[in-house]
Amino acid sequence: MSTIKLQVVSPEKLIFDKEISMLIVRSTGGELGILPRHAPLVTGLIPHAMRIKIDGGESLMAVAGGFMEVTPTLITILTPAAEEPENIDVNRAQAAYARAKQRVETFKSAPAQHEEIDIDRAEMALARAKARLIATNTSFN
Ligand code: ATP
């Protein structure tokens, strides 16, 4: 079976470095499926749970946005943060989710009265927390 190497890199470390069969990511332009010998591309990523297929199995990895470069043999993801499910602290992600959701709801209920809330920042924090909860199959509402 043909494979493509996936490297996920944060400012601190190399988080993931393996040959995979397929990667499904949410880019700034929509969902993309990357197979071996994909045409070269560079795109932004939004915070989400990426799907990594290896040998018929599939695993998830939370990614906090960043950039992806694809060549026919190598996918490089440069991200502020990414975690495999076993490295996610679910309690921390649930707390971050509740905090961000509260901020977003407070702002949306009366934007003019909450100019102190940075809504873009709150929405990104919410998306990162959701990605971590999805990657660990944790329900949220
Ligand atoms: P929090 O508000 O809980 O800090 P955050 O979304 O602001 O969450 P980030 O800025 O995305 O956090 O990440 C900062 C660092 O903490 C990164 O190294 C990231 O991998 C790690 N991290 C964040 N949340 C979790 C989590 N729930 N479990 C494990 N590591 C986490």
PDB file of N, CA and C and ligand atoms in Angstrom, residues 12 64 81-83 87-89 92-93 96 99 128 132, ligand 1:
ATOM      1  N   GLU A  12       7.858  23.796  19.917  1.00  0.00           N
ATOM      2  CA  GLU A  12       8.630  23.066  20.938  1.00  0.00           C
ATOM      3  C   GLU A  12       9.219  21.755  20.446  1.00  0.00           C
ATOM      4  N   ALA A  64      -4.239  22.917  16.526  1.00  0.00           N
ATOM      5  CA  ALA A  64      -4.703  24.263  16.896  1.00  0.00           C
ATOM      6  C   ALA A  64      -4.474  25.273  15.768  1.00  0.00           C
ATOM      7  N   ALA A  81       0.134  24.230  18.251  1.00  0.00           N
ATOM      8  CA  ALA A  81      -0.028  23.112  19.181  1.00  0.00           C
ATOM      9  C   ALA A  81      -0.826  21.999  18.508  1.00  0.00           C
ATOM     10  N   ALA A  82      -0.478  20.766  18.818  1.00  0.00           N
ATOM     11  CA  ALA A  82      -1.249  19.604  18.353  1.00  0.00           C
ATOM     12  C   ALA A  82      -1.048  18.500  19.371  1.00  0.00           C
ATOM     13  N   GLU A  83      -2.087  17.687  19.557  1.00  0.00           N
ATOM     14  CA  GLU A  83      -1.985  16.599  20.529  1.00  0.00           C
ATOM     15  C   GLU A  83      -2.664  15.343  19.985  1.00  0.00           C
ATOM     16  N   ASN A  87      -2.563  12.288  24.823  1.00  0.00           N
ATOM     17  CA  ASN A  87      -1.857  13.403  25.479  1.00  0.00           C
ATOM     18  C   ASN A  87      -2.785  14.567  25.810  1.00  0.00           C
ATOM     19  N   ILE A  88      -4.079  14.371  25.590  1.00  0.00           N
ATOM     20  CA  ILE A  88      -5.030  15.454  25.872  1.00  0.00           C
ATOM     21  C   ILE A  88      -5.572  15.325  27.288  1.00  0.00           C
ATOM     22  N   ASP A  89      -5.506  16.414  28.019  1.00  0.00           N
ATOM     23  CA  ASP A  89      -6.088  16.484  29.364  1.00  0.00           C
ATOM     24  C   ASP A  89      -7.562  16.899  29.167  1.00  0.00           C
ATOM     25  N   ARG A  92      -9.009  19.697  31.356  1.00  0.00           N
ATOM     26  CA  ARG A  92      -8.521  21.017  30.921  1.00  0.00           C
ATOM     27  C   ARG A  92      -9.273  21.485  29.674  1.00  0.00           C
ATOM     28  N   ALA A  93      -9.481  20.574  28.723  1.00  0.00           N
ATOM     29  CA  ALA A  93     -10.194  20.945  27.498  1.00  0.00           C
ATOM     30  C   ALA A  93     -11.651  21.306  27.804  1.00  0.00           C
ATOM     31  N   ALA A  96     -11.610  24.775  29.310  1.00  0.00           N
ATOM     32  CA  ALA A  96     -11.340  25.777  28.270  1.00  0.00           C
ATOM     33  C   ALA A  96     -12.590  25.980  27.404  1.00  0.00           C
ATOM     34  N   ARG A  99     -15.233  28.009  29.383  1.00  0.00           N
ATOM     35  CA  ARG A  99     -14.783  29.410  29.479  1.00  0.00           C
ATOM     36  C   ARG A  99     -15.006  30.153  28.154  1.00  0.00           C
ATOM     37  N   ARG A 128     -10.380  25.421  19.437  1.00  0.00           N
ATOM     38  CA  ARG A 128      -9.289  24.544  19.913  1.00  0.00           C
ATOM     39  C   ARG A 128      -9.820  23.545  20.948  1.00  0.00           C
ATOM     40  N   ARG A 132     -10.100  19.349  20.754  1.00  0.00           N
ATOM     41  CA  ARG A 132      -9.549  18.417  21.765  1.00  0.00           C
ATOM     42  C   ARG A 132     -10.630  17.480  22.285  1.00  0.00           C
TER      43      ARG A 132
HETATM   44  P1  ATP B   1      -5.976  26.449  27.782  1.00  0.00           P
HETATM   45  O1  ATP B   1      -6.914  27.618  27.933  1.00  0.00           O
HETATM   46  O2  ATP B   1      -6.433  25.231  28.538  1.00  0.00           O
HETATM   47  O3  ATP B   1      -4.512  26.801  28.002  1.00  0.00           O
HETATM   48  P2  ATP B   1      -5.565  26.775  24.947  1.00  0.00           P
HETATM   49  O4  ATP B   1      -6.417  26.338  23.800  1.00  0.00           O
HETATM   50  O5  ATP B   1      -5.462  28.240  25.173  1.00  0.00           O
HETATM   51  O6  ATP B   1      -6.086  26.003  26.248  1.00  0.00           O
HETATM   52  P3  ATP B   1      -3.120  26.386  23.546  1.00  0.00           P
HETATM   53  O7  ATP B   1      -2.626  27.799  23.542  1.00  0.00           O
HETATM   54  O8  ATP B   1      -3.747  25.847  22.276  1.00  0.00           O
HETATM   55  O9  ATP B   1      -4.109  26.145  24.786  1.00  0.00           O
HETATM   56  O10 ATP B   1      -1.937  25.386  23.940  1.00  0.00           O
HETATM   57  C1  ATP B   1      -0.871  25.739  24.832  1.00  0.00           C
HETATM   58  C2  ATP B   1      -0.100  24.470  25.160  1.00  0.00           C
HETATM   59  O11 ATP B   1      -0.891  23.645  26.034  1.00  0.00           O
HETATM   60  C3  ATP B   1       0.230  23.593  23.951  1.00  0.00           C
HETATM   61  O12 ATP B   1       1.473  22.963  24.163  1.00  0.00           O
HETATM   62  C4  ATP B   1      -0.883  22.557  23.930  1.00  0.00           C
HETATM   63  O13 ATP B   1      -0.471  21.340  23.335  1.00  0.00           O
HETATM   64  C5  ATP B   1      -1.151  22.384  25.421  1.00  0.00           C
HETATM   65  N1  ATP B   1      -2.560  22.076  25.717  1.00  0.00           N
HETATM   66  C6  ATP B   1      -3.611  22.920  25.683  1.00  0.00           C
HETATM   67  N2  ATP B   1      -4.749  22.326  26.078  1.00  0.00           N
HETATM   68  C7  ATP B   1      -4.400  21.028  26.350  1.00  0.00           C
HETATM   69  C8  ATP B   1      -5.131  19.896  26.814  1.00  0.00           C
HETATM   70  N3  ATP B   1      -6.443  19.948  27.048  1.00  0.00           N
HETATM   71  N4  ATP B   1      -4.437  18.752  27.004  1.00  0.00           N
HETATM   72  C9  ATP B   1      -3.116  18.681  26.774  1.00  0.00           C
HETATM   73  N5  ATP B   1      -2.378  19.711  26.342  1.00  0.00           N
HETATM   74  C10 ATP B   1      -3.000  20.874  26.132  1.00  0.00           C
END
